[in-house]
Amino acid sequence: MQTYSYLGQSPALRQQRQAYRHGLPACVCAHPSIPFIHRRLSAAASFAPNAAPAGAAFQSNNALDQKPLALAPQLILSNLRLFDGQTLELQKGLAVQIDQGRITAVMPVAEIPADATVMDCHNKVLMPGLIDAHWHSLLCAVDQMTAMMADPADLHLIASKEAERTLLRGFTTVRDAGGPSFSLKRGIDMGLLHGPRIYPSGAMIAQTGGHADFRMRYEVPRADGELSHTERAGVTCIADGADQVLRRVREQLMLGASQIKLMAGGGVTSLYDPLEGLQFSDAELRAAVGAANDWGTYVMVHVYCARGIQRAIKAGVKSIEHGQLADEETARMMAGEGVWWSLQPFLADEDANVQHDPRSKAKQQQVAIGTVRAYELADKYQIQTAWGTDILFTPAHLPHHGRMLSKLTRFYQPLKVLKMATGDNGRLLQMSGMRQPYEGELGVIRPGALADLLLVDGEPEQSLDFLEQPDQNLLLIIKDGKIYKNALPA
């Protein structure tokens, strides 16, 4: 890729600046504000592909139009160890064929046709692309003040560049748990931007004073029909009463939500509501579930406490987000009803979302204690458990995305953790039913599945530490049958 000298150091630019000050004609690219704009955009949304051999990652003859490499037709990946997203062991002696964005065959090496196009994987581990089941595409790379106050266009610009970095960390799919990610998803799907597949929830639906009511105190009460800044931006929407909930759910489905996100209990970052507080009545929850069911999909709810989880399950909710304050009775109910428990490793450690208010810090500690108990209960009752990070308003933690998965080896064997972030999360995504945005299985390597793959330099039977350094250890990143990174020897 070509490199360019910094705009503000060009002698020609200095001459054009002088012309501009004296009212003489000058190219608009020499406007005095350009270096400032360049610095701001570079700082907020810089992106450089990982170093790779010539002809390896993104390819383009235009520095502003990077493109992934298309795979050869019916390409076969061979000389590998296979983790298929389902089996809790690495398989040897197999090869994987990819064609037109799908896995078309998993075959013994001895059956590779003599005239096949083969890529040598150097005995590294081939696995499905990672899936983060609780992600905020528009809210992960900005601090809370920016998210609450910025021009929404700024959030989208920053998110588009963070999406590229997310993909290059090995996350080929995310379930967006709240925020206006519809345009970002469309841009990625159309090939205008690079990033993971997105399962969007749209705006987080909250009651007045609920976890996603981000209004300032001076904005209460509000006039009928008046929307707050975050509502206009599509980050959240406030609904009180079953009729309003029904309308807001239908609006998000109309915009393209693959599932619906409601706030059914208090949160750590919100200041108005207690962590154990219940939000949304039975009737309001049933209205949301009914509307989602009518569109062939499901409702996921943010909630921590046992009473809130039980209320949501009785209303028909299919995915509990967080839930770290669940008790034995609640865990048995989740197992019996086949509800998913979407857990995050909230351990109040170096990867915890930054909290400044003492009340939020206290709630964060309470959740951290509950996290250890939650994983124990999930394992004891064999609850369908999903994994996600919920990195929120803390951009400094994004480079450690993979570490938040590898630390789960504290609770599970490494391959079981890897299965949770691939095959298990892929099954959760299938619950979108008629709202499924992508045709084909994700998180597994078997015929018919979508070709989202990673080739990793690591020993996942022993440790997942290799995920903590994706630049070094992710050798091959394939999404939809296209190569976004290739660091294999030429």
CSV table of C-alpha atoms in Angstrom, one decimal:
chain,number,residue,atom,x,y,z
A,1,MET,CA,0.0,0.0,0.0
A,2,GLN,CA,1.3,3.5,-0.8
A,3,THR,CA,2.3,5.8,2.1
A,4,TYR,CA,1.8,9.5,2.2
A,5,SER,CA,3.7,12.2,4.0
A,6,TYR,CA,1.7,14.1,6.7
A,7,LEU,CA,-0.4,16.7,5.0
A,8,GLY,CA,0.6,19.6,7.2
A,9,GLN,CA,4.4,19.2,6.4
A,10,SER,CA,4.1,19.7,2.7
A,11,PRO,CA,5.8,22.9,1.3
A,12,ALA,CA,3.2,23.0,-1.5
A,13,LEU,CA,0.5,23.1,1.1
A,14,ARG,CA,2.2,26.0,2.9
A,15,GLN,CA,2.2,27.9,-0.4
A,16,GLN,CA,-1.5,27.1,-1.0
A,17,ARG,CA,-2.3,28.2,2.5
A,18,GLN,CA,-0.7,31.6,1.8
A,19,ALA,CA,-2.7,31.8,-1.4
A,20,TYR,CA,-5.8,31.0,0.6
A,21,ARG,CA,-5.1,33.8,3.1
A,22,HIS,CA,-4.6,36.3,0.3
A,23,GLY,CA,-7.8,35.3,-1.4
A,24,LEU,CA,-6.0,33.6,-4.4
A,25,PRO,CA,-7.4,30.5,-6.0
A,26,ALA,CA,-6.3,27.3,-4.2
A,27,CYS,CA,-7.2,23.6,-4.2
A,28,VAL,CA,-9.8,22.9,-1.5
A,29,CYS,CA,-7.7,20.1,-0.2
A,30,ALA,CA,-5.2,22.7,1.0
A,31,HIS,CA,-7.8,24.4,3.2
A,32,PRO,CA,-6.2,25.2,6.6
A,33,SER,CA,-8.7,23.0,8.4
A,34,ILE,CA,-7.6,19.8,6.5
A,35,PRO,CA,-4.6,18.9,8.8
A,36,PHE,CA,-6.9,19.3,11.8
A,37,ILE,CA,-9.6,17.1,10.3
A,38,HIS,CA,-7.0,14.6,9.3
A,39,ARG,CA,-5.6,14.4,12.8
A,40,ARG,CA,-9.1,14.0,14.4
A,41,LEU,CA,-10.1,11.2,12.0
A,42,SER,CA,-6.8,9.4,12.3
A,43,ALA,CA,-7.0,9.5,16.1
A,44,ALA,CA,-10.7,8.4,16.4
A,45,ALA,CA,-10.8,5.9,13.6
A,46,SER,CA,-7.4,4.9,12.4
A,47,PHE,CA,-7.0,1.5,10.7
A,48,ALA,CA,-4.0,-0.3,9.3
A,49,PRO,CA,-4.2,-4.0,8.2
A,50,ASN,CA,-2.0,-6.5,10.0
A,51,ALA,CA,1.4,-7.0,8.4
A,52,ALA,CA,1.3,-9.9,6.0
A,53,PRO,CA,3.2,-11.1,3.0
A,54,ALA,CA,2.7,-9.3,-0.3
A,55,GLY,CA,-0.6,-10.2,-1.9
A,56,ALA,CA,-2.0,-11.3,1.5
A,57,ALA,CA,-4.7,-9.4,3.4
A,58,PHE,CA,-6.7,-6.5,2.0
A,59,GLN,CA,-6.0,-5.9,-1.7
A,60,SER,CA,-6.7,-2.7,-3.7
A,61,ASN,CA,-5.0,-0.2,-5.9
A,62,ASN,CA,-6.7,2.6,-4.0
A,63,ALA,CA,-5.5,3.3,-0.5
A,64,LEU,CA,-9.1,4.4,0.5
A,65,ASP,CA,-10.7,1.3,-1.0
A,66,GLN,CA,-9.3,-1.8,0.6
A,67,LYS,CA,-10.8,-5.1,-0.6
A,68,PRO,CA,-10.5,-8.6,0.7
A,69,LEU,CA,-9.1,-11.4,-1.5
A,70,ALA,CA,-11.5,-13.8,-3.1
A,71,LEU,CA,-10.7,-17.5,-2.7
A,72,ALA,CA,-10.1,-19.7,-5.6
A,73,PRO,CA,-13.1,-21.8,-6.6
A,74,GLN,CA,-13.5,-25.0,-4.6
A,75,LEU,CA,-10.4,-24.2,-2.6
A,76,ILE,CA,-9.3,-27.0,-0.2
A,77,LEU,CA,-7.6,-26.2,3.1
A,78,SER,CA,-5.3,-29.1,4.1
A,79,ASN,CA,-2.6,-30.0,6.5
A,80,LEU,CA,-4.5,-28.8,9.5
A,81,ARG,CA,-5.9,-29.7,12.9
A,82,LEU,CA,-9.7,-29.1,13.0
A,83,PHE,CA,-11.9,-27.7,15.7
A,84,ASP,CA,-15.3,-27.9,14.2
A,85,GLY,CA,-17.3,-25.8,16.8
A,86,GLN,CA,-19.1,-28.9,18.1
A,87,THR,CA,-16.6,-31.7,19.0
A,88,LEU,CA,-14.6,-31.2,22.2
A,89,GLU,CA,-11.4,-32.4,20.6
A,90,LEU,CA,-9.1,-31.5,17.6
A,91,GLN,CA,-9.5,-33.7,14.6
A,92,LYS,CA,-6.6,-34.7,12.3
A,93,GLY,CA,-6.3,-36.0,8.8
A,94,LEU,CA,-9.2,-33.9,7.5
A,95,ALA,CA,-9.4,-31.2,4.8
A,96,VAL,CA,-12.1,-28.5,4.3
A,97,GLN,CA,-13.4,-27.4,1.0
A,98,ILE,CA,-14.8,-23.9,0.4
A,99,ASP,CA,-16.7,-22.6,-2.5
A,100,GLN,CA,-18.9,-19.5,-3.1
A,101,GLY,CA,-18.8,-18.5,0.6
A,102,ARG,CA,-19.8,-21.8,2.0
A,103,ILE,CA,-18.1,-25.0,3.3
A,104,THR,CA,-18.9,-27.6,0.7
A,105,ALA,CA,-17.1,-30.6,2.1
A,106,VAL,CA,-15.1,-31.9,5.1
A,107,MET,CA,-13.1,-34.9,3.7
A,108,PRO,CA,-10.3,-37.2,4.6
A,109,VAL,CA,-7.0,-35.9,3.2
A,110,ALA,CA,-6.7,-39.1,1.2
A,111,GLU,CA,-9.8,-38.1,-0.8
A,112,ILE,CA,-8.5,-34.7,-2.0
A,113,PRO,CA,-8.8,-34.8,-5.8
A,114,ALA,CA,-5.5,-34.8,-7.7
A,115,ASP,CA,-6.4,-31.6,-9.6
A,116,ALA,CA,-7.7,-29.7,-6.6
A,117,THR,CA,-6.5,-26.2,-5.6
A,118,VAL,CA,-5.0,-26.7,-2.1
A,119,MET,CA,-3.9,-24.3,0.6
A,120,ASP,CA,-1.3,-25.7,3.0
A,121,CYS,CA,-2.2,-24.7,6.6
A,122,HIS,CA,1.1,-25.8,8.1
A,123,ASN,CA,-0.5,-28.1,10.7
A,124,LYS,CA,-2.2,-25.1,12.4
A,125,VAL,CA,-5.6,-25.2,13.9
A,126,LEU,CA,-8.6,-24.3,11.7
A,127,MET,CA,-11.7,-23.2,13.6
A,128,PRO,CA,-14.9,-21.3,13.1
A,129,GLY,CA,-14.9,-17.5,13.4
A,130,LEU,CA,-15.6,-16.3,16.9
A,131,ILE,CA,-19.1,-15.0,17.8
A,132,ASP,CA,-19.7,-12.3,20.5
A,133,ALA,CA,-23.3,-12.7,21.6
A,134,HIS,CA,-23.5,-9.4,23.5
A,135,TRP,CA,-21.8,-6.6,21.6
A,136,HIS,CA,-22.6,-2.9,21.1
A,137,SER,CA,-21.2,-1.9,17.7
A,138,LEU,CA,-22.0,1.8,18.1
A,139,LEU,CA,-21.2,2.1,21.8
A,140,CYS,CA,-18.0,0.1,22.4
A,141,ALA,CA,-15.4,2.5,20.9
A,142,VAL,CA,-16.6,5.7,22.6
A,143,ASP,CA,-16.8,6.9,26.2
A,144,GLN,CA,-20.2,7.5,27.8
A,145,MET,CA,-20.2,11.3,27.4
A,146,THR,CA,-19.5,11.0,23.7
A,147,ALA,CA,-22.2,8.4,23.3
A,148,MET,CA,-24.7,10.6,25.1
A,149,MET,CA,-23.8,13.9,23.5
A,150,ALA,CA,-22.1,13.4,20.1
A,151,ASP,CA,-23.6,13.9,16.7
A,152,PRO,CA,-24.9,10.4,15.7
A,153,ALA,CA,-22.9,10.6,12.5
A,154,ASP,CA,-19.7,10.7,14.6
A,155,LEU,CA,-20.8,7.4,16.3
A,156,HIS,CA,-21.3,5.8,13.0
A,157,LEU,CA,-18.0,6.9,11.6
A,158,ILE,CA,-16.1,5.6,14.6
A,159,ALA,CA,-18.1,2.4,14.6
A,160,SER,CA,-17.3,1.7,11.0
A,161,LYS,CA,-13.5,1.7,11.7
A,162,GLU,CA,-13.9,-0.3,14.9
A,163,ALA,CA,-15.8,-2.9,12.9
A,164,GLU,CA,-12.7,-3.5,10.9
A,165,ARG,CA,-10.6,-4.0,14.0
A,166,THR,CA,-13.3,-6.3,15.4
A,167,LEU,CA,-13.0,-8.5,12.4
A,168,LEU,CA,-9.2,-8.6,12.5
A,169,ARG,CA,-9.5,-9.8,16.1
A,170,GLY,CA,-11.2,-12.9,14.8
A,171,PHE,CA,-14.8,-12.0,15.5
A,172,THR,CA,-16.6,-12.7,12.3
A,173,THR,CA,-20.1,-12.3,13.9
A,174,VAL,CA,-21.7,-10.2,16.7
A,175,ARG,CA,-25.1,-10.1,18.2
A,176,ASP,CA,-25.6,-6.4,18.7
A,177,ALA,CA,-27.4,-5.9,22.1
A,178,GLY,CA,-28.5,-2.4,21.6
A,179,GLY,CA,-27.8,0.7,19.4
A,180,PRO,CA,-28.5,1.9,15.9
A,181,SER,CA,-26.4,-0.6,14.0
A,182,PHE,CA,-28.7,-1.1,11.0
A,183,SER,CA,-26.7,1.1,8.6
A,184,LEU,CA,-23.4,-0.3,9.7
A,185,LYS,CA,-24.7,-3.8,9.1
A,186,ARG,CA,-26.0,-2.9,5.6
A,187,GLY,CA,-22.7,-1.2,4.7
A,188,ILE,CA,-20.8,-4.4,5.8
A,189,ASP,CA,-23.2,-6.7,4.0
A,190,MET,CA,-22.9,-4.6,0.8
A,191,GLY,CA,-19.1,-4.7,0.9
A,192,LEU,CA,-18.9,-0.9,1.4
A,193,LEU,CA,-17.3,-1.4,4.8
A,194,HIS,CA,-15.4,-4.3,6.5
A,195,GLY,CA,-16.5,-5.9,9.7
A,196,PRO,CA,-18.3,-8.8,11.3
A,197,ARG,CA,-21.8,-10.0,10.5
A,198,ILE,CA,-24.2,-8.2,12.7
A,199,TYR,CA,-27.4,-9.5,14.3
A,200,PRO,CA,-29.0,-6.1,15.2
A,201,SER,CA,-31.4,-5.5,18.1
A,202,GLY,CA,-31.9,-1.8,17.3
A,203,ALA,CA,-32.7,0.6,20.1
A,204,MET,CA,-32.7,-0.7,23.7
A,205,ILE,CA,-36.3,-0.5,24.9
A,206,ALA,CA,-36.6,0.8,28.4
A,207,GLN,CA,-39.3,2.1,30.8
A,208,THR,CA,-39.2,5.6,32.3
A,209,GLY,CA,-36.3,5.6,34.7
A,210,GLY,CA,-35.1,2.2,33.5
A,211,HIS,CA,-31.6,1.1,32.7
A,212,ALA,CA,-31.5,2.7,29.2
A,213,ASP,CA,-33.3,6.0,30.2
A,214,PHE,CA,-30.3,8.2,29.6
A,215,ARG,CA,-32.1,11.5,30.0
A,216,MET,CA,-30.8,14.2,32.3
A,217,ARG,CA,-32.8,15.2,35.3
A,218,TYR,CA,-33.7,18.5,33.7
A,219,GLU,CA,-35.4,16.7,30.8
A,220,VAL,CA,-38.1,15.3,33.2
A,221,PRO,CA,-41.0,15.5,32.8
A,222,ARG,CA,-41.1,15.7,29.0
A,223,ALA,CA,-43.8,16.8,26.8
A,224,ASP,CA,-45.9,14.3,24.9
A,225,GLY,CA,-44.0,13.1,21.8
A,226,GLU,CA,-40.8,14.8,22.7
A,227,LEU,CA,-37.7,12.6,22.2
A,228,SER,CA,-34.4,12.8,24.0
A,229,HIS,CA,-31.1,12.9,22.1
A,230,THR,CA,-30.3,9.2,22.6
A,231,GLU,CA,-33.8,8.3,21.4
A,232,ARG,CA,-33.5,10.4,18.2
A,233,ALA,CA,-30.1,8.8,17.6
A,234,GLY,CA,-31.7,5.3,17.9
A,235,VAL,CA,-29.6,4.2,20.9
A,236,THR,CA,-32.7,3.7,23.1
A,237,CYS,CA,-36.4,4.2,23.2
A,238,ILE,CA,-38.6,4.7,26.2
A,239,ALA,CA,-42.0,3.0,26.5
A,240,ASP,CA,-44.5,2.9,29.3
A,241,GLY,CA,-47.5,0.6,29.1
A,242,ALA,CA,-48.2,-2.4,26.9
A,243,ASP,CA,-49.4,-0.4,23.9
A,244,GLN,CA,-46.2,1.8,23.8
A,245,VAL,CA,-44.0,-1.3,24.2
A,246,LEU,CA,-45.9,-3.0,21.4
A,247,ARG,CA,-45.3,0.0,19.1
A,248,ARG,CA,-41.6,0.4,19.9
A,249,VAL,CA,-41.0,-3.3,19.3
A,250,ARG,CA,-42.7,-3.2,16.0
A,251,GLU,CA,-40.7,-0.1,15.0
A,252,GLN,CA,-37.4,-1.9,15.7
A,253,LEU,CA,-38.6,-4.9,13.7
A,254,MET,CA,-39.6,-2.6,10.9
A,255,LEU,CA,-36.1,-1.1,10.9
A,256,GLY,CA,-34.5,-4.6,10.6
A,257,ALA,CA,-34.0,-6.0,14.1
A,258,SER,CA,-33.2,-9.7,14.1
A,259,GLN,CA,-34.2,-9.9,17.8
A,260,ILE,CA,-35.5,-7.4,20.4
A,261,LYS,CA,-33.7,-6.1,23.5
A,262,LEU,CA,-35.6,-4.9,26.6
A,263,MET,CA,-34.4,-3.6,29.9
A,264,ALA,CA,-36.1,-5.8,32.5
A,265,GLY,CA,-34.0,-4.7,35.5
A,266,GLY,CA,-31.6,-2.3,37.0
A,267,GLY,CA,-28.0,-1.9,35.7
A,268,VAL,CA,-24.5,-1.0,36.8
A,269,THR,CA,-24.0,2.1,34.8
A,270,SER,CA,-27.4,3.7,35.3
A,271,LEU,CA,-27.9,6.0,38.4
A,272,TYR,CA,-31.6,6.0,38.8
A,273,ASP,CA,-32.4,2.3,39.3
A,274,PRO,CA,-31.4,-0.2,41.9
A,275,LEU,CA,-29.6,-3.3,40.6
A,276,GLU,CA,-32.4,-5.6,42.1
A,277,GLY,CA,-35.2,-3.4,40.8
A,278,LEU,CA,-37.9,-4.9,38.5
A,279,GLN,CA,-38.7,-3.1,35.2
A,280,PHE,CA,-41.6,-3.6,32.9
A,281,SER,CA,-44.8,-5.2,34.1
A,282,ASP,CA,-45.9,-8.7,33.1
A,283,ALA,CA,-48.3,-7.2,30.5
A,284,GLU,CA,-45.5,-5.0,29.0
A,285,LEU,CA,-43.2,-8.0,28.7
A,286,ARG,CA,-45.9,-10.2,27.2
A,287,ALA,CA,-46.7,-7.5,24.6
A,288,ALA,CA,-43.0,-7.4,23.5
A,289,VAL,CA,-42.8,-11.2,23.4
A,290,GLY,CA,-46.0,-11.5,21.4
A,291,ALA,CA,-44.9,-8.9,18.8
A,292,ALA,CA,-41.5,-10.6,18.4
A,293,ASN,CA,-43.2,-14.0,18.1
A,294,ASP,CA,-45.5,-12.7,15.4
A,295,TRP,CA,-42.4,-11.7,13.4
A,296,GLY,CA,-40.8,-15.1,14.0
A,297,THR,CA,-38.1,-14.0,16.5
A,298,TYR,CA,-37.5,-13.6,20.2
A,299,VAL,CA,-36.9,-11.2,23.0
A,300,MET,CA,-33.6,-10.8,25.0
A,301,VAL,CA,-33.7,-8.9,28.3
A,302,HIS,CA,-31.1,-7.1,30.4
A,303,VAL,CA,-31.7,-8.2,34.0
A,304,TYR,CA,-29.6,-9.3,37.0
A,305,CYS,CA,-31.9,-10.3,39.8
A,306,ALA,CA,-33.7,-13.6,40.3
A,307,ARG,CA,-37.2,-12.1,40.5
A,308,GLY,CA,-36.7,-10.2,37.3
A,309,ILE,CA,-35.4,-13.2,35.5
A,310,GLN,CA,-38.3,-15.3,36.6
A,311,ARG,CA,-40.8,-12.6,35.5
A,312,ALA,CA,-39.2,-12.5,32.1
A,313,ILE,CA,-39.2,-16.3,31.6
A,314,LYS,CA,-42.9,-16.5,32.6
A,315,ALA,CA,-43.6,-13.8,29.9
A,316,GLY,CA,-41.9,-15.9,27.2
A,317,VAL,CA,-38.4,-14.3,27.0
A,318,LYS,CA,-35.8,-16.6,25.5
A,319,SER,CA,-32.5,-15.0,26.3
A,320,ILE,CA,-31.4,-13.7,29.7
A,321,GLU,CA,-28.5,-11.1,29.4
A,322,HIS,CA,-26.3,-11.0,32.5
A,323,GLY,CA,-28.4,-12.6,35.3
A,324,GLN,CA,-25.5,-12.7,37.7
A,325,LEU,CA,-27.8,-12.4,40.8
A,326,ALA,CA,-29.8,-15.6,39.9
A,327,ASP,CA,-30.4,-18.2,42.6
A,328,GLU,CA,-30.9,-22.0,42.5
A,329,GLU,CA,-34.6,-21.8,41.8
A,330,THR,CA,-34.1,-19.4,39.0
A,331,ALA,CA,-31.4,-21.5,37.4
A,332,ARG,CA,-33.6,-24.6,37.5
A,333,MET,CA,-36.4,-22.6,35.8
A,334,MET,CA,-34.0,-21.5,33.0
A,335,ALA,CA,-32.9,-25.1,32.5
A,336,GLY,CA,-36.5,-26.4,32.5
A,337,GLU,CA,-37.7,-23.8,30.1
A,338,GLY,CA,-34.8,-24.1,27.7
A,339,VAL,CA,-33.9,-20.4,28.1
A,340,TRP,CA,-30.5,-19.2,27.1
A,341,TRP,CA,-28.2,-17.6,29.7
A,342,SER,CA,-26.1,-15.1,27.9
A,343,LEU,CA,-23.3,-14.5,30.5
A,344,GLN,CA,-20.3,-12.2,30.5
A,345,PRO,CA,-17.2,-12.5,32.6
A,346,PHE,CA,-17.9,-9.5,34.7
A,347,LEU,CA,-15.2,-10.0,37.4
A,348,ALA,CA,-14.4,-6.4,38.3
A,349,ASP,CA,-10.9,-6.9,37.0
A,350,GLU,CA,-8.7,-5.1,34.4
A,351,ASP,CA,-11.3,-5.8,31.7
A,352,ALA,CA,-14.3,-4.3,33.6
A,353,ASN,CA,-16.1,-1.4,32.0
A,354,VAL,CA,-14.9,1.8,33.6
A,355,GLN,CA,-17.2,3.2,36.3
A,356,HIS,CA,-16.7,6.7,37.9
A,357,ASP,CA,-19.7,7.0,40.2
A,358,PRO,CA,-19.2,5.3,43.6
A,359,ARG,CA,-22.7,3.8,43.3
A,360,SER,CA,-21.9,2.2,40.0
A,361,LYS,CA,-18.6,0.9,41.4
A,362,ALA,CA,-20.4,-0.7,44.3
A,363,LYS,CA,-22.9,-2.4,42.0
A,364,GLN,CA,-20.1,-3.6,39.8
A,365,GLN,CA,-18.5,-5.4,42.8
A,366,GLN,CA,-21.8,-7.0,43.6
A,367,VAL,CA,-22.1,-8.3,40.0
A,368,ALA,CA,-18.5,-9.6,40.1
A,369,ILE,CA,-19.3,-11.8,43.1
A,370,GLY,CA,-22.4,-13.0,41.4
A,371,THR,CA,-20.5,-13.9,38.2
A,372,VAL,CA,-18.6,-16.7,39.8
A,373,ARG,CA,-21.8,-18.2,41.2
A,374,ALA,CA,-23.6,-17.8,37.9
A,375,TYR,CA,-21.1,-19.8,36.0
A,376,GLU,CA,-21.3,-22.5,38.6
A,377,LEU,CA,-25.1,-22.6,38.4
A,378,ALA,CA,-25.0,-22.6,34.6
A,379,ASP,CA,-22.7,-25.6,34.6
A,380,LYS,CA,-24.5,-27.5,37.4
A,381,TYR,CA,-27.9,-27.3,35.6
A,382,GLN,CA,-26.6,-27.6,32.1
A,383,ILE,CA,-28.2,-24.4,31.0
A,384,GLN,CA,-27.7,-23.3,27.4
A,385,THR,CA,-25.0,-20.8,28.0
A,386,ALA,CA,-23.9,-18.1,25.5
A,387,TRP,CA,-20.8,-15.9,25.8
A,388,GLY,CA,-20.4,-12.2,25.1
A,389,THR,CA,-18.4,-9.3,26.4
A,390,ASP,CA,-20.7,-6.2,26.7
A,391,ILE,CA,-17.7,-3.9,26.3
A,392,LEU,CA,-19.4,-0.5,26.8
A,393,PHE,CA,-18.0,3.0,26.8
A,394,THR,CA,-14.5,1.7,27.4
A,395,PRO,CA,-12.5,1.8,24.1
A,396,ALA,CA,-9.2,1.1,25.8
A,397,HIS,CA,-10.4,-2.5,26.4
A,398,LEU,CA,-11.2,-3.3,22.8
A,399,PRO,CA,-7.6,-4.7,22.1
A,400,HIS,CA,-8.2,-7.2,24.8
A,401,HIS,CA,-11.4,-8.5,23.3
A,402,GLY,CA,-10.1,-12.1,23.0
A,403,ARG,CA,-8.8,-12.1,26.6
A,404,MET,CA,-12.4,-11.8,27.8
A,405,LEU,CA,-12.9,-15.2,26.3
A,406,SER,CA,-9.7,-16.9,27.3
A,407,LYS,CA,-10.3,-16.1,31.0
A,408,LEU,CA,-13.3,-18.4,30.9
A,409,THR,CA,-10.9,-21.3,31.2
A,410,ARG,CA,-11.1,-20.5,34.9
A,411,PHE,CA,-14.6,-22.1,34.8
A,412,TYR,CA,-14.4,-24.5,31.8
A,413,GLN,CA,-12.0,-26.6,29.8
A,414,PRO,CA,-10.5,-24.6,26.9
A,415,LEU,CA,-12.3,-26.4,24.1
A,416,LYS,CA,-15.6,-26.1,25.9
A,417,VAL,CA,-15.0,-22.3,26.1
A,418,LEU,CA,-14.2,-22.3,22.4
A,419,LYS,CA,-17.4,-24.2,21.6
A,420,MET,CA,-19.4,-21.7,23.6
A,421,ALA,CA,-18.1,-18.8,21.4
A,422,THR,CA,-18.6,-20.7,18.2
A,423,GLY,CA,-21.1,-23.5,17.8
A,424,ASP,CA,-23.2,-22.7,20.9
A,425,ASN,CA,-23.4,-19.0,20.1
A,426,GLY,CA,-24.3,-20.0,16.5
A,427,ARG,CA,-27.3,-22.0,17.8
A,428,LEU,CA,-28.4,-18.9,19.8
A,429,LEU,CA,-28.3,-16.9,16.6
A,430,GLN,CA,-30.6,-19.4,14.9
A,431,MET,CA,-33.4,-18.4,17.2
A,432,SER,CA,-34.0,-15.3,15.0
A,433,GLY,CA,-36.0,-17.6,12.8
A,434,MET,CA,-37.8,-15.7,10.1
A,435,ARG,CA,-35.7,-12.6,11.0
A,436,GLN,CA,-32.5,-14.5,10.3
A,437,PRO,CA,-30.3,-12.0,8.3
A,438,TYR,CA,-27.9,-14.7,6.9
A,439,GLU,CA,-28.8,-17.9,5.2
A,440,GLY,CA,-26.7,-20.7,6.7
A,441,GLU,CA,-25.2,-22.0,9.9
A,442,LEU,CA,-22.6,-20.0,11.8
A,443,GLY,CA,-20.0,-21.1,14.3
A,444,VAL,CA,-19.5,-24.6,12.9
A,445,ILE,CA,-17.4,-26.3,10.2
A,446,ARG,CA,-19.5,-28.7,8.3
A,447,PRO,CA,-21.0,-28.9,4.8
A,448,GLY,CA,-23.5,-26.1,4.1
A,449,ALA,CA,-22.2,-23.8,6.9
A,450,LEU,CA,-21.1,-20.3,6.0
A,451,ALA,CA,-17.3,-20.0,5.4
A,452,ASP,CA,-16.3,-17.9,8.4
A,453,LEU,CA,-13.0,-19.4,9.5
A,454,LEU,CA,-9.8,-18.7,11.5
A,455,LEU,CA,-6.5,-20.4,11.2
A,456,VAL,CA,-4.7,-20.0,14.6
A,457,ASP,CA,-1.2,-20.6,15.9
A,458,GLY,CA,-2.0,-22.1,19.3
A,459,GLU,CA,-2.9,-25.2,21.3
A,460,PRO,CA,-6.6,-24.7,22.2
A,461,GLU,CA,-6.7,-28.1,23.9
A,462,GLN,CA,-4.4,-26.6,26.6
A,463,SER,CA,-5.0,-22.9,26.6
A,464,LEU,CA,-6.8,-20.0,24.8
A,465,ASP,CA,-4.0,-17.5,25.5
A,466,PHE,CA,-3.4,-17.3,21.8
A,467,LEU,CA,-6.6,-15.2,21.5
A,468,GLU,CA,-4.9,-12.4,23.5
A,469,GLN,CA,-2.5,-11.6,20.7
A,470,PRO,CA,-4.6,-11.8,17.5
A,471,ASP,CA,-2.0,-9.8,15.5
A,472,GLN,CA,0.5,-12.6,16.0
A,473,ASN,CA,-1.6,-15.7,16.4
A,474,LEU,CA,-4.4,-15.3,13.9
A,475,LEU,CA,-2.8,-16.4,10.7
A,476,LEU,CA,-5.8,-16.6,8.4
A,477,ILE,CA,-9.1,-14.8,8.7
A,478,ILE,CA,-11.8,-15.8,6.2
A,479,LYS,CA,-15.4,-14.3,6.3
A,480,ASP,CA,-18.0,-15.2,3.7
A,481,GLY,CA,-15.4,-17.1,1.7
A,482,LYS,CA,-13.1,-14.1,1.4
A,483,ILE,CA,-9.6,-13.6,2.9
A,484,TYR,CA,-9.3,-10.6,5.2
A,485,LYS,CA,-5.9,-11.6,6.6
A,486,ASN,CA,-3.3,-14.1,5.4
A,487,ALA,CA,-0.1,-14.3,7.4
A,488,LEU,CA,0.9,-17.8,6.2
A,489,PRO,CA,4.3,-18.3,4.6
A,490,ALA,CA,4.2,-17.4,0.9
